[in-house]
Structure formats: structure tokens, C-alpha cells
XYZ file of C-alpha atoms in Angstrom:
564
model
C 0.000 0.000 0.000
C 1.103 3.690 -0.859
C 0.230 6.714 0.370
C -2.481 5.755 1.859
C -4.658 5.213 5.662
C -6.226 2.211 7.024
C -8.431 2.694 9.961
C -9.738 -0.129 11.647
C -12.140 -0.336 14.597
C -12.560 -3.778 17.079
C -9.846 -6.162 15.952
C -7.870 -6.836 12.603
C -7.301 -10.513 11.142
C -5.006 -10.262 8.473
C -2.317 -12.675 5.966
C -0.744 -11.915 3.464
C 2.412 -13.355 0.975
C 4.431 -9.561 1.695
C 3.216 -6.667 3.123
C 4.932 -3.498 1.956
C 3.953 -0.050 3.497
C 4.789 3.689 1.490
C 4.157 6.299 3.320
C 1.154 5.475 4.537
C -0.858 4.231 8.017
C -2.806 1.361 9.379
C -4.515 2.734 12.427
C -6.279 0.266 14.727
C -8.698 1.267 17.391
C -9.267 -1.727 19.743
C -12.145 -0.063 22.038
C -12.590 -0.742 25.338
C -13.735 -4.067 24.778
C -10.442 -6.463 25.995
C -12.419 -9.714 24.234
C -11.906 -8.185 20.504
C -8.680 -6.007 21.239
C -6.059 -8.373 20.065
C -4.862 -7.528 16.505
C -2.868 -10.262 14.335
C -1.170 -9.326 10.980
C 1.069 -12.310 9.520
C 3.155 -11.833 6.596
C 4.565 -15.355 5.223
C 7.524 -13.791 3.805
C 8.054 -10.042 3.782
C 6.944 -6.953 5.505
C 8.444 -3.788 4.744
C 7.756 0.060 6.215
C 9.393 2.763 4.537
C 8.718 6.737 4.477
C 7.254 7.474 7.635
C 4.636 4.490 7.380
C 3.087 3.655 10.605
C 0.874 0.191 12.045
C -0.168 1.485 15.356
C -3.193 -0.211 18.093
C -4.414 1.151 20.806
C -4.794 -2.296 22.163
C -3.035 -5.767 21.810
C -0.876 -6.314 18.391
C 0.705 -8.991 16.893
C 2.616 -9.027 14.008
C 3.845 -12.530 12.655
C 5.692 -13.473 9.635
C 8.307 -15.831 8.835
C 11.032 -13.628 6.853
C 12.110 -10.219 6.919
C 10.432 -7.348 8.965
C 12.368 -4.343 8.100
C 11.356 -0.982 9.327
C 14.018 1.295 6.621
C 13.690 4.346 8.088
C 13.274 8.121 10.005
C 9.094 7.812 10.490
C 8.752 3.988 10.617
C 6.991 2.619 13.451
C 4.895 -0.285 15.066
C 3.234 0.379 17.926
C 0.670 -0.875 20.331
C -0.402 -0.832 24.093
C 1.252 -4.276 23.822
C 3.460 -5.397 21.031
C 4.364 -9.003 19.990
C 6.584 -9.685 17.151
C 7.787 -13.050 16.437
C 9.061 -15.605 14.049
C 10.480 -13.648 11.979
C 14.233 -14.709 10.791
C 15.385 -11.363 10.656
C 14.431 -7.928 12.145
C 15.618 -4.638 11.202
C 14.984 -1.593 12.775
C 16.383 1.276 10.769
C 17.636 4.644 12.120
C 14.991 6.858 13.638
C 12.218 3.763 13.216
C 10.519 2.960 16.198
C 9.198 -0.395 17.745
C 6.960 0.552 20.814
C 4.809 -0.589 23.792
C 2.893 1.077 24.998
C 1.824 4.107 23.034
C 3.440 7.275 24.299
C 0.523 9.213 24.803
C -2.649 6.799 24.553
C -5.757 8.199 24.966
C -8.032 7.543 28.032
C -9.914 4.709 26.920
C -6.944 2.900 25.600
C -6.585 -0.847 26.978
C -3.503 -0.285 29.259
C -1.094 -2.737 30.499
C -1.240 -3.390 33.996
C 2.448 -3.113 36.013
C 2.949 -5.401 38.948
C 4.197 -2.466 40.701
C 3.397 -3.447 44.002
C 4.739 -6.945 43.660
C 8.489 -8.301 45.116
C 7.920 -11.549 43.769
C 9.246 -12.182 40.482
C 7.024 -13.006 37.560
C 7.560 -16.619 36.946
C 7.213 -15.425 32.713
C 10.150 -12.971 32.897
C 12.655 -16.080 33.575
C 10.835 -19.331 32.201
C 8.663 -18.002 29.376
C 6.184 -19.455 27.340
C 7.320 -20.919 24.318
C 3.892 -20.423 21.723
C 4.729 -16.411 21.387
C 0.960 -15.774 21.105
C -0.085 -12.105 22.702
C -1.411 -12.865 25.888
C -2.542 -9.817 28.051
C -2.254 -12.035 31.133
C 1.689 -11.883 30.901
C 3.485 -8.922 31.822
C 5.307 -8.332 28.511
C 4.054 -4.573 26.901
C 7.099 -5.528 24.170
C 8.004 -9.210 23.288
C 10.434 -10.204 20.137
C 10.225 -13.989 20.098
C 11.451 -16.439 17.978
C 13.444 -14.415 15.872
C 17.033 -15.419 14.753
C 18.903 -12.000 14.168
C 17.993 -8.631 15.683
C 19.564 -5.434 14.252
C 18.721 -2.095 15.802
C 19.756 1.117 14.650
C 16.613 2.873 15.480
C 14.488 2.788 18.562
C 12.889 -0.139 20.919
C 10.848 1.444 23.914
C 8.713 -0.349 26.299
C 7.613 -0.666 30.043
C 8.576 -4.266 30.329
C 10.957 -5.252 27.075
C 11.479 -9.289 26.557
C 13.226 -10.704 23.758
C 12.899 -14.607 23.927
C 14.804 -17.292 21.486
C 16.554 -15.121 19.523
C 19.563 -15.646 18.251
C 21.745 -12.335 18.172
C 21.264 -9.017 19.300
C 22.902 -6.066 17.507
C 22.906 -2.279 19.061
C 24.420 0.124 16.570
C 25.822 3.475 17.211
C 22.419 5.061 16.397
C 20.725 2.317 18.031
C 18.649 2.204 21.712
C 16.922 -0.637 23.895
C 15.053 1.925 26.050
C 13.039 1.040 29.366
C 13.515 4.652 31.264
C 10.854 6.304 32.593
C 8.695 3.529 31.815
C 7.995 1.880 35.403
C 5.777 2.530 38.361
C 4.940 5.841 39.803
C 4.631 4.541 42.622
C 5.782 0.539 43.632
C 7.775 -0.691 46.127
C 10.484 1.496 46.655
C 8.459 4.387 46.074
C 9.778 7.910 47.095
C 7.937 9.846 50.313
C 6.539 13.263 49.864
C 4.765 15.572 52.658
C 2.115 18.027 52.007
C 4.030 20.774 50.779
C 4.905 18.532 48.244
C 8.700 17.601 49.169
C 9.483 14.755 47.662
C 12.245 11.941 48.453
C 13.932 9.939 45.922
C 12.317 6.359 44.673
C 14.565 3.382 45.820
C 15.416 0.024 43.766
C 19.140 -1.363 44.087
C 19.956 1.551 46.315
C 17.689 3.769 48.607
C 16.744 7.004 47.203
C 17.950 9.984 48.235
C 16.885 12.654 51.277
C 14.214 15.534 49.624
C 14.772 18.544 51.649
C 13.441 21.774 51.728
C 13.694 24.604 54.241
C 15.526 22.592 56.787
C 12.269 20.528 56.411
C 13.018 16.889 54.786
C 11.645 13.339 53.872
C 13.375 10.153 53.784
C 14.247 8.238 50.562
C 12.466 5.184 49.422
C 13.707 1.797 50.509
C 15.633 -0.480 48.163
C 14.389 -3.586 47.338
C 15.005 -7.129 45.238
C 17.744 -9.515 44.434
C 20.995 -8.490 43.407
C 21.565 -11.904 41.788
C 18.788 -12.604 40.307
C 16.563 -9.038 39.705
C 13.241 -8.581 37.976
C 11.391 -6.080 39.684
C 10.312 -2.576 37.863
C 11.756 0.792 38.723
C 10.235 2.987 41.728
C 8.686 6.461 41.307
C 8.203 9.717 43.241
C 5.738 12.368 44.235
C 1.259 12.402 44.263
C 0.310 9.574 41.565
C -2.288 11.709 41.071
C -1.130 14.834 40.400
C 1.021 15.358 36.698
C 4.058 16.306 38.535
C 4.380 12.372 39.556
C 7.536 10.866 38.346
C 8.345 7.235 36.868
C 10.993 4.815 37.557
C 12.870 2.931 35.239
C 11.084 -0.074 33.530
C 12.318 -3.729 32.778
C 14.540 -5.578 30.080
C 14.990 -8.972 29.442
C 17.123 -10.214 27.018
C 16.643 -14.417 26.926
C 15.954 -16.705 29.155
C 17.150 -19.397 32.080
C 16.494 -22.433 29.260
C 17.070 -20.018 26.130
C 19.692 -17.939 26.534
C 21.067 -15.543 24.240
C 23.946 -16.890 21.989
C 25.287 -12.831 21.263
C 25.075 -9.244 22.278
C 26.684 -6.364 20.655
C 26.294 -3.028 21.621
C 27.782 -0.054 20.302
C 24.816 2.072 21.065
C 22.301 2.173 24.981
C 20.563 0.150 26.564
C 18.942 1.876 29.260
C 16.066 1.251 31.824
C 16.680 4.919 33.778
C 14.375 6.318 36.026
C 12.927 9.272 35.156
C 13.838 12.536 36.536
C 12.240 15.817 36.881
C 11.917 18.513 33.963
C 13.271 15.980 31.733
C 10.296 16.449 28.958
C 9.422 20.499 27.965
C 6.141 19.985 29.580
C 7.198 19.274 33.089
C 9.901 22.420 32.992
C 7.471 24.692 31.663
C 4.915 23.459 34.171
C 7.668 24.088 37.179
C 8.155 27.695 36.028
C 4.470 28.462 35.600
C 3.629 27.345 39.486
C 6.166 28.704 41.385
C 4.701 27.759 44.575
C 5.093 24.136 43.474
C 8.270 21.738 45.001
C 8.146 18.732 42.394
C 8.925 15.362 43.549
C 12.232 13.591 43.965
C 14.106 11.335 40.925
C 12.761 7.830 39.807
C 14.273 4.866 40.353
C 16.285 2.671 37.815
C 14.981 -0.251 36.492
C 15.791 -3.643 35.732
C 18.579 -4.830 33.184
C 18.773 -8.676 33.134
C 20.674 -10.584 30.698
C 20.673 -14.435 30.159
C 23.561 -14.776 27.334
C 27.068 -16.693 26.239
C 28.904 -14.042 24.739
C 28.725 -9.870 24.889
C 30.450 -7.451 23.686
C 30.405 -3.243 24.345
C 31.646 -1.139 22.295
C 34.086 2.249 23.245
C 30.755 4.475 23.117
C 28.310 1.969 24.169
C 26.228 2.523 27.612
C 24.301 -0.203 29.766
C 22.787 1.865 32.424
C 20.192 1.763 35.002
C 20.562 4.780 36.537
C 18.299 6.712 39.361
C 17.036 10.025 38.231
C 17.574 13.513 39.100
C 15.566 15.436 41.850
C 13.564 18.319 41.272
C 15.315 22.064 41.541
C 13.438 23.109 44.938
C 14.840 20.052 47.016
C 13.879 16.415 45.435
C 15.869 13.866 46.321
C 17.989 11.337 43.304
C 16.606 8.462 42.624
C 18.285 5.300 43.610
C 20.238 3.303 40.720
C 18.447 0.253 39.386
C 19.803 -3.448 38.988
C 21.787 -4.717 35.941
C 22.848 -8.665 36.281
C 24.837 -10.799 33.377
C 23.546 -14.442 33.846
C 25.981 -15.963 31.720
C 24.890 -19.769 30.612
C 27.885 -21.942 30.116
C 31.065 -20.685 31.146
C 34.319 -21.958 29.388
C 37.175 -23.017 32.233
C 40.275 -24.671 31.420
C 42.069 -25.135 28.270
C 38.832 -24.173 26.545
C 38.378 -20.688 28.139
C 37.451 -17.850 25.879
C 36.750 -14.549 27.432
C 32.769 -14.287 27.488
C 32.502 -10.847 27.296
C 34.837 -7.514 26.001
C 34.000 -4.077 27.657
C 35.189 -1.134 26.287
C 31.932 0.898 26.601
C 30.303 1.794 30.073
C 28.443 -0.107 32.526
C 25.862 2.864 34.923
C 23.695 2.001 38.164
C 24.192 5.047 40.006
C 22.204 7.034 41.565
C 20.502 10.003 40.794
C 21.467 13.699 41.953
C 19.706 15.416 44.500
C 19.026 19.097 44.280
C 19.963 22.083 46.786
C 19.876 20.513 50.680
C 18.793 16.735 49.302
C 20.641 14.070 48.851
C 21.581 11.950 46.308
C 20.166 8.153 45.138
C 22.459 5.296 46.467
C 23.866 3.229 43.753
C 22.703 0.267 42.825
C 24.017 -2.997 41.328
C 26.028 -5.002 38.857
C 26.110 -8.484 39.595
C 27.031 -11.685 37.604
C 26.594 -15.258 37.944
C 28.851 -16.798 40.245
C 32.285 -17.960 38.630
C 33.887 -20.958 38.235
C 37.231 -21.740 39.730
C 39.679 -19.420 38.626
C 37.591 -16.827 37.104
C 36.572 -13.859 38.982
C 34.440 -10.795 38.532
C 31.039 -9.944 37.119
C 32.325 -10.693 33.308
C 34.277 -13.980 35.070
C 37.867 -13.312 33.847
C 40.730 -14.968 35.052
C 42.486 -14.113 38.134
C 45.442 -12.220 37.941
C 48.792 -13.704 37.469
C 50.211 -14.644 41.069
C 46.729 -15.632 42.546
C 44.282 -18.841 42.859
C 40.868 -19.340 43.213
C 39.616 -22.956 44.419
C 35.952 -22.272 45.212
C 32.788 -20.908 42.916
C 32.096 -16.852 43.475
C 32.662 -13.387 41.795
C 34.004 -11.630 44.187
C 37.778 -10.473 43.465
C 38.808 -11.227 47.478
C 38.335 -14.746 46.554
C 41.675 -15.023 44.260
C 43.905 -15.296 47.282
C 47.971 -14.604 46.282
C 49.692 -18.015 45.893
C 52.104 -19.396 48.377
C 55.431 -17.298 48.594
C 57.489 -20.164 49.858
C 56.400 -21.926 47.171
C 58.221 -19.984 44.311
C 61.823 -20.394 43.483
C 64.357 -17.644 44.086
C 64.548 -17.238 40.408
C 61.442 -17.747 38.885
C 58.253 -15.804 38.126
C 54.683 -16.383 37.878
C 52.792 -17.066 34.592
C 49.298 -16.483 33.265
C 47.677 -19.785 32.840
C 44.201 -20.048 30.410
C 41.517 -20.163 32.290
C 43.207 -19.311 35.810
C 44.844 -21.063 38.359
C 42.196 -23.036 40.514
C 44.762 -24.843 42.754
C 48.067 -24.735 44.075
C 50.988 -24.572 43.943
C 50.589 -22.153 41.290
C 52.431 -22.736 37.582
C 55.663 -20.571 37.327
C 58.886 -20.670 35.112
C 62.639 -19.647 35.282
C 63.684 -15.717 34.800
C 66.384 -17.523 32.305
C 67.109 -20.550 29.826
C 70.604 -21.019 31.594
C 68.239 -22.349 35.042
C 66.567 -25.019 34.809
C 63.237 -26.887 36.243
C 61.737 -27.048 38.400
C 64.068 -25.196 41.093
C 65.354 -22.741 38.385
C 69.572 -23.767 39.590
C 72.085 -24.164 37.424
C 73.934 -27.147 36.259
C 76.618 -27.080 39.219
C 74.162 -26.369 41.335
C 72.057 -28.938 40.759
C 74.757 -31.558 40.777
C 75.767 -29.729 44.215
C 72.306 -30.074 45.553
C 71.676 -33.545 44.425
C 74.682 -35.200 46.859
C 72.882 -33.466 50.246
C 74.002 -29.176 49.218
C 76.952 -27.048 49.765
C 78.270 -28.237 52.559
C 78.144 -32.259 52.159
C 79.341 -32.033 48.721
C 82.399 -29.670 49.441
C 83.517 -32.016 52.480
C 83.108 -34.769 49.480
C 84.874 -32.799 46.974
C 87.746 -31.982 49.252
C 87.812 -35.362 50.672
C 88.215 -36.988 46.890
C 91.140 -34.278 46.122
C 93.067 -35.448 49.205
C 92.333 -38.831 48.427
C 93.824 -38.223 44.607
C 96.472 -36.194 45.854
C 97.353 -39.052 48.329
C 97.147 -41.680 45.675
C 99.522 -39.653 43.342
C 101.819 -38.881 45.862
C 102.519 -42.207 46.716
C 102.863 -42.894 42.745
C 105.488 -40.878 42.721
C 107.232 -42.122 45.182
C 106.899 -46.099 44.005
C 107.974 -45.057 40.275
C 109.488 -41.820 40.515
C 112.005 -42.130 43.609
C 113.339 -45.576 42.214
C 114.840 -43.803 39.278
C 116.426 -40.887 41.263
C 118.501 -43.746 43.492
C 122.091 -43.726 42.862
C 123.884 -46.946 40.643
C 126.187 -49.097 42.499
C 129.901 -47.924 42.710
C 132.603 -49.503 41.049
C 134.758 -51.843 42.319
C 138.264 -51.666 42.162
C 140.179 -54.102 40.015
C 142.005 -56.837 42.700
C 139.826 -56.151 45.717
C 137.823 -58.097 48.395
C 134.429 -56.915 47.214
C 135.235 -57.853 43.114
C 132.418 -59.862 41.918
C 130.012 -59.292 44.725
C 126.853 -57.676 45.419
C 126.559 -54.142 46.768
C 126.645 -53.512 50.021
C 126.102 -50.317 52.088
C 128.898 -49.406 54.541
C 126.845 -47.979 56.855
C 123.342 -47.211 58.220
C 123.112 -43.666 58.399
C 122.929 -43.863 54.677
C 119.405 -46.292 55.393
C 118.455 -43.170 57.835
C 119.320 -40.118 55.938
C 117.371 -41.662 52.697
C 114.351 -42.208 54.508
C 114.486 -38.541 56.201
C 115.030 -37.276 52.641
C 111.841 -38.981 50.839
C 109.480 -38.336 53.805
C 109.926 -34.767 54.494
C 109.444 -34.274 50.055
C 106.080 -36.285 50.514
C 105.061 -34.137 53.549
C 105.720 -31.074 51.268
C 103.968 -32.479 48.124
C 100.805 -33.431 50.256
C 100.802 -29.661 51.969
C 101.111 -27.977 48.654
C 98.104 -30.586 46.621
C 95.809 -29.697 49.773
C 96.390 -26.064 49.355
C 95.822 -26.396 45.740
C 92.608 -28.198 46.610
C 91.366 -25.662 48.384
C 92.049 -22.721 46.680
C 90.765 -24.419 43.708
C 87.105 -25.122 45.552
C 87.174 -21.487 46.590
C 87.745 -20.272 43.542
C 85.272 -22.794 41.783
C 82.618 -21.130 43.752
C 82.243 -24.896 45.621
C 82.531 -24.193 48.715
C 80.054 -23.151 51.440
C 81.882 -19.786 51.826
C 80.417 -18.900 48.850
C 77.779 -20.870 47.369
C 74.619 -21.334 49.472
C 71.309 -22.412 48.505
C 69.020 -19.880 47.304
């Protein structure tokens, strides 16, 4: 259809092959009546908005299909008071299109979604949805994407309670925003105090909101509330429900599920489920400056930002934030920060670890700013599933290098420093994929020349396998003395012999002539034996010196080599 307007009025059943939109509207007006206000539109292969065309219910729509939905464009939107879109392989959702639910400014008689905003207990839907995507007004979805492979958003998704279930991946461009702010309770749980005069304190959600304080006169904040590790609950509010000055706390987003969770998530763009804060639209500052007797209400609350996914990654300008918002001028109190919580499903450990999520971009849950004497929101959370052992933190990574961590957790006090006696003199820690989960922890030599596993050198490990230092230089010394000995008496047995003088000769016609040598006296006996011992005495002396000074020298001895 082109350039044209469809109005409808009760409920629309249509299929079709493609459905391609040009400039032009289909405008559905549900009535009152919640038997007939359920919509269905199912496209078996295409469906295609482009110049500003708009499908838009004032009640329940659903919008089925089982190929492309691609919204091209600035002026593109879908929009109901609750919004299913599912089965779709593909969705696209140009820049400045808009997918939204609820309408932004319904009228009166409009079937509105009810919030469980006085509820603590979690909707059972939110984690273990049902699987036939049909619209269902009894579920607390106002925008569900289900059963769709690949979701690209450059445009904008806006809802009180957001759900995308089954899908595949998720993509955020730069342009791109998942919005829930502003889009919770006015009042709730947490919701922020105000006194006559119309002080009003912050709302509370993952932190308390903040003090609203005027003329020394002030109100406490509202009270936080929910489970850090686990949070579904919807963002608190501030100030008279009934009166338009009322504020709104963040709403919900859900991205997957405990049994389904998401395989990817890139964001370069927001995601945000902010609570609202005061003046933020032209109509609420105007209406401040108008009334000057009024004092406007404290910040909202921030939502709910709960993620059941493998793998993530945020870009260097994206934002995930569920932040409290900002008091009004005359003394309203900031809203306390919201809950954000990565439930990651199937955490790599081990050789097989791959990092399950890279953050460059920002990651927001504080709280809002008070104005003049009030006080500010407390912040709120950022939680992740508990880690295995040796990953740490809410995006688990490993422990840093020179720490362990034997038991399941996220906190970083729980990678405990490993055991200094445990590390060589000269050796230094290593990183180890997937962290270190017991002791003693892996390490390796400063140097190729020392070797495993108690980094020493050659010597020194020869020296420290026969007892240390000190056994194996008595050894040492004890085998030089001993080869010293051994030579020395060597030389005596073959050298001395030679050294002896030959037998005299006779004289021609004597006594002796023809007979065997004889020594004339004893003193020669004596003064032989003196001779040969006191030259071994001085040979020994001088090989033990030798000895030593060589071990010194060598580094052997205990004097100067000691274990280290």
C-alpha cells in the first residue's frame, strides 16, 4: 500500500504473501472491549515500512511473519499498548524507526497494560517463558520479540517491560537504543515519600533514594528492594500519583531466558532502563516555572537490566545503564540506581576458556542527583553469575597472574595470592588459560641457563643432588686429598726408584770384586728415609692447598655458594 490510511475499529485478522507499506498508516482502534482487542497481521515472507509508514493499536498487536520485517527508516513505526513480534528470521529496525509498547501518549480509553508495581515476587514469565509467542494480556510483557534469529537495531525499541525470547543475536548500533527509562511505576515498592508541601524523596530500587529537603524541612528516601543476583522487579517512582508532577521509575529488560539464553550481544549504542527525573520532557519544565509555589517530587528509580547470554560485547561508546534520576530544583531527592545482572549460561574453564565478554563501553547504576539541601540516590548494582574456579568478577575473567581461586564466586577477594614459599628464588609467575584453581601455582625460570623445576644451574644442581653445599664440598675436598694421596705415593713407588744412585765400582784386585753391593753404613738407610718423607710431607701440603684454593675459587665451597 502507498500513500495511503487504514483505519480499523474492534480487531484486525489479516495474511498476506508480503506486506509493503509507502508512506502510509494502518490505524487500529481496539475499544474498550479487551475480548476483541487483540490484533494479528502475519506476513509469510516479507513486511516492509518505509517513508514514515506507521501500524499502530491502541490495544493488543501482533505481528507474525516468517522472513524479513524491516522498518528502513526516520518515520517507521509499530506500535501498540502491547506489542508481539515473532518468528520472523530477521528484524531490522532502521535509524529513527521505532518499535513501541505502549503508546506514548494513549488516549483515556486505551486498553492499558497493567504493572505489577506493588509486587516483590518475580514473575515466573520474565525467567521461564512461554514458548507459543501468542499475545497474551495475562503476561506482563508490553514488548516481546520472540522467535526471531537476528535482531539489528539502529533505530528505537521502547517499552515498560521489554522481553526478547529465542533469539539468536542481538545487535545495538551506534544510532541504536533498547530503552526502558521512565517507563515503570509511579509509585511501587520502593516508592519515594513526599509531605504536604509537596517535598518529595527519591524512589529506591538497588539503592535507597535519596533525602528531599526543603527549608531545613526533609523526607526520607524510598527503601531499596530485590535480588541483586537474580533481579526482575520494575523501577520505583516519586511524588502524588495523582497529580502530573508524579515521576516514573525505570522499567524492565529482558534479554533471553534461564532455558534459552542468548547466543550474542553487541552493543555499540544504549541500553537503558533509567528512572525518570524531573523537567526531563518540555512539559514538566514549563509546568515548574508556571507554578512557582510548586516543590516537584524527587528522581525515579532505575529499572531492571537482566541478561541471560554466552557471549557480549560493548563497544568504546556503548552505555548499559540503570541509573536513578535527578531530583527536582526546589529540594527532590535522586533516585536510587536500578539493577543490571549478566547471567551468563555456560562458562568456558580450562584449556577451553574464551573470554565471554569484552568491555570497552560503560556499565551505569548510580544514583541520581539530589538538588539544593537533598541528597543523592544510592547506587545500585552489577552483579554476575557466580564464577567458576579461577575466574573472577562480574564478566568472570581470570584471576590475575600470582593468585588462585579454588571455590565458585565473583568476588575479586576470593583469588587469594599463591604461596610465597612456594616460588623459586629465580622464577616468576605465569598467566595460565583459564586461571589457576589450585596450588601450587604454575611458574617458570627468569632464564634458559636455570633449569626446572628449582630454576639452579647445572653445578648447582649436581651440588644439591649429593645433600648441598656443605656435604658435597667435604666430598669434593675429601676426593682431592684422596687423589692427591694416591699420586703422591705414585710418585714415590715409580718416581724415587729412578732418582737412586747406581752401584759404585769396584776396584780391580779387591775383596768386594764380583760381589753384590753392600752399604757401609746405616746412616745412609736413615738419611734416605728422612730425605723422601719430608718431600712427601711437602707435596701433600702444597696438593691440599691447591685443593682448596681451587674449591674457593670454583665457587664450591660453602663460603660462597649457598642455597638460594
Amino acid at each position: 500500500m502507498s500513500d495511503s490510511i487504514i483505519k480499523v475499529y474492534g480487531a484486525l485478522r489479516m495474511t498476506v504473501k508480503i506486506f509493503l507499506m509507502w508512506n502510509s498508516k494502518m490505524l487500529i482502534d481496539g475499544g474498550e472491549d479487551s475480548t476483541v482487542a487483540t490484533s494479528w497481521l502475519e506476513a509469510s515472507n516479507l513486511v516492509v515500512l518505509k517513508e514514515s509508514s506507521v501500524i499502530q493499536s491502541n490495544a493488543n498487536l501482533g505481528v507474525h511473519g516468517q522472513g524479513l520485517l524491516n522498518l528502513s527508516g526516520s518515520g517507521d513505526k509499530i506500535q501498540a499498548q502491547r506489542l508481539v513480534l515473532s518468528l520472523f528470521y530477521s528484524i531490522h529496525v532502521g535509524p529513527g524507526s521505532v518499535l513501541r509498547g505502549p503508546l506514548e501518549d494513549a488516549s483515556s480509553y486505551a486498553i492499558t497494560p497493567k504493572l505489577y508495581c506493588e509486587l516483590q515476587d518475580c514473575p515466573i514469565e520474565l525467567l521461564h517463558p512461554p514458548e507459543d509467542c501468542n499475545v497474551n494480556s495475562s503476561l506482563s510483557f508490553t514488548l516481546q520479540i520472540c522467535r526471531v534469529e537476528d535482531i539489528t537495531v539502529e533505530g528505537l525499541i521502547k517499552g515498560s517491560v521489554v522481553h526478547f525470547h529465542r533469539a539468536r543475536t542481538i545487535s545495538v548500533q551506534s544510532s541504536g537504543i533498547i530503552s526502558a527509562s521512565g517507563m515503570g511505576c509511579i509509585g511501587g515498592v520502593g516508592k519515594g515519600n513526599f509531605l504536604d508541601n509537596g517535598i518529595g524523596s527519591g524512589g529506591g530500587h538497588g539503592g535507597k533514594g535519596g533525602l528531599g529537603c526543603y527549608n531545613s524541612s526533609c523526607v526520607g528516601g524510598g527503601n531499596s528492594y530485590g535480588n541483586s543476583k537474580l533481579p526482575c522487579e520494575l523501577g520505583s517512582g516519586s511524588g502524588n500519583e495523582s497529580s502530573a508532577d508524579s515521576i516514573a521509575g525505570g522499567g524492565i529488560i529482558v534479554m533471553g531466558s534461564v532455558e534459552h539464553p542468548l547466543s550474542s550481544l553487541s552493543v555499540e549504542g544504549s541500553v537503558r532502563a533509567d528512572g525518570e527525573g524531573f523537567a526531563e520532557t518540555v512539559w514538566q519544565y514549563k509546568n515548574f516555572l508556571s507554578n512557582v509555589s510548586s516543590i516537584a517530587p524527587g528522581g525515579g528509580s532505575g529499572g531492571t537490566v537482566l541478561l541471560f547470554l554466552h557471549t557480549m560485547t560493548l563497544g568504546e561508546s556503548a552505555i548499559l545503564s540503570s541509573v536513578g534520576g535527578y531530583g527536582s530544583p526546589k529540594g527532590g531527592g535522586g533516585g536510587g540506581g536500578g539493577r543490571i545482572h549478566f547471567h551468563w549460561s555456560n562458562i568456558p574453564t580450562g584449556d577451553v576458556y574464551q573470554p565471554i565478554a569484552r568491555v570497552k563501553g560503560s556499565v551505569y547504576a548510580r544514583g541520581g542527583l539530589g538538588r539544593d539541601e537533598s541528597g543523592s540516590g544510592e547506587n545500585g548494582t552489577v552483579t554476575g553469575k557466580a564464577c567458576p574456579k579461577g575466574l573472577y568478577g562480574t564478566f568472570c575473567v581470570e584471576c590475575p597472574v600470582g593468585t588462585y581461586k579454588n571455590v565458585s564466586g565473583s568476588d575479586s577477594s576470593l583469588c587469594q595470592p599463591c604461596p610465597a614459599w612456594e616460588l623459586p628464588h629465580r622464577a616468576i609467575y605465569i598467566a595460565v588459560r583459564g586461571g589457576i584453581a589450585e596450588t601450587p601455582c604454575p611458574y617458570k625460570c627468569i632464564s634458559d641457563r636455570y633449569h626446572m623445576p628449582n630454576c639452579y644451574t647445572a653445578l648447582e644442581e649436581l651440588i644439591y643432588t649429593f645433600g648441598g653445599p656443605w656435604l658435597f664440598c667435604l666430598l669434593l675436598v675429601g676426593l682431592l686429598i684422596l687423589l692427591a694421596l694416591v699420586l703422591s705415593v705414585a710418585r714415590m713407588k715409580f718416581v724415587g726408584v729412578d732418582e737412586l744412585p747406581g752401584p759404585a765400582p769396584t776396584q780391580h784386585g779387591s775383596q768386594i770384586d764380583h760381589s753384590f753391593p753392600f752399604l757401609e753404613s746405616l746412616n745412609e738407610v736413615m738419611y734416605w728415609k728422612r730425605t723422601e718423607l719430608r718431600n712427601h710431607r711437602v707435596m701433600c701440603t702444597e696438593c691440599i692447598l691447591w685443593v682448596l684454593i681451587l674449591s674457593v675459587n670454583l665457587g664450591i665451597c660453602p663460603t660462597r655458594l649457598q642455597k638460594k
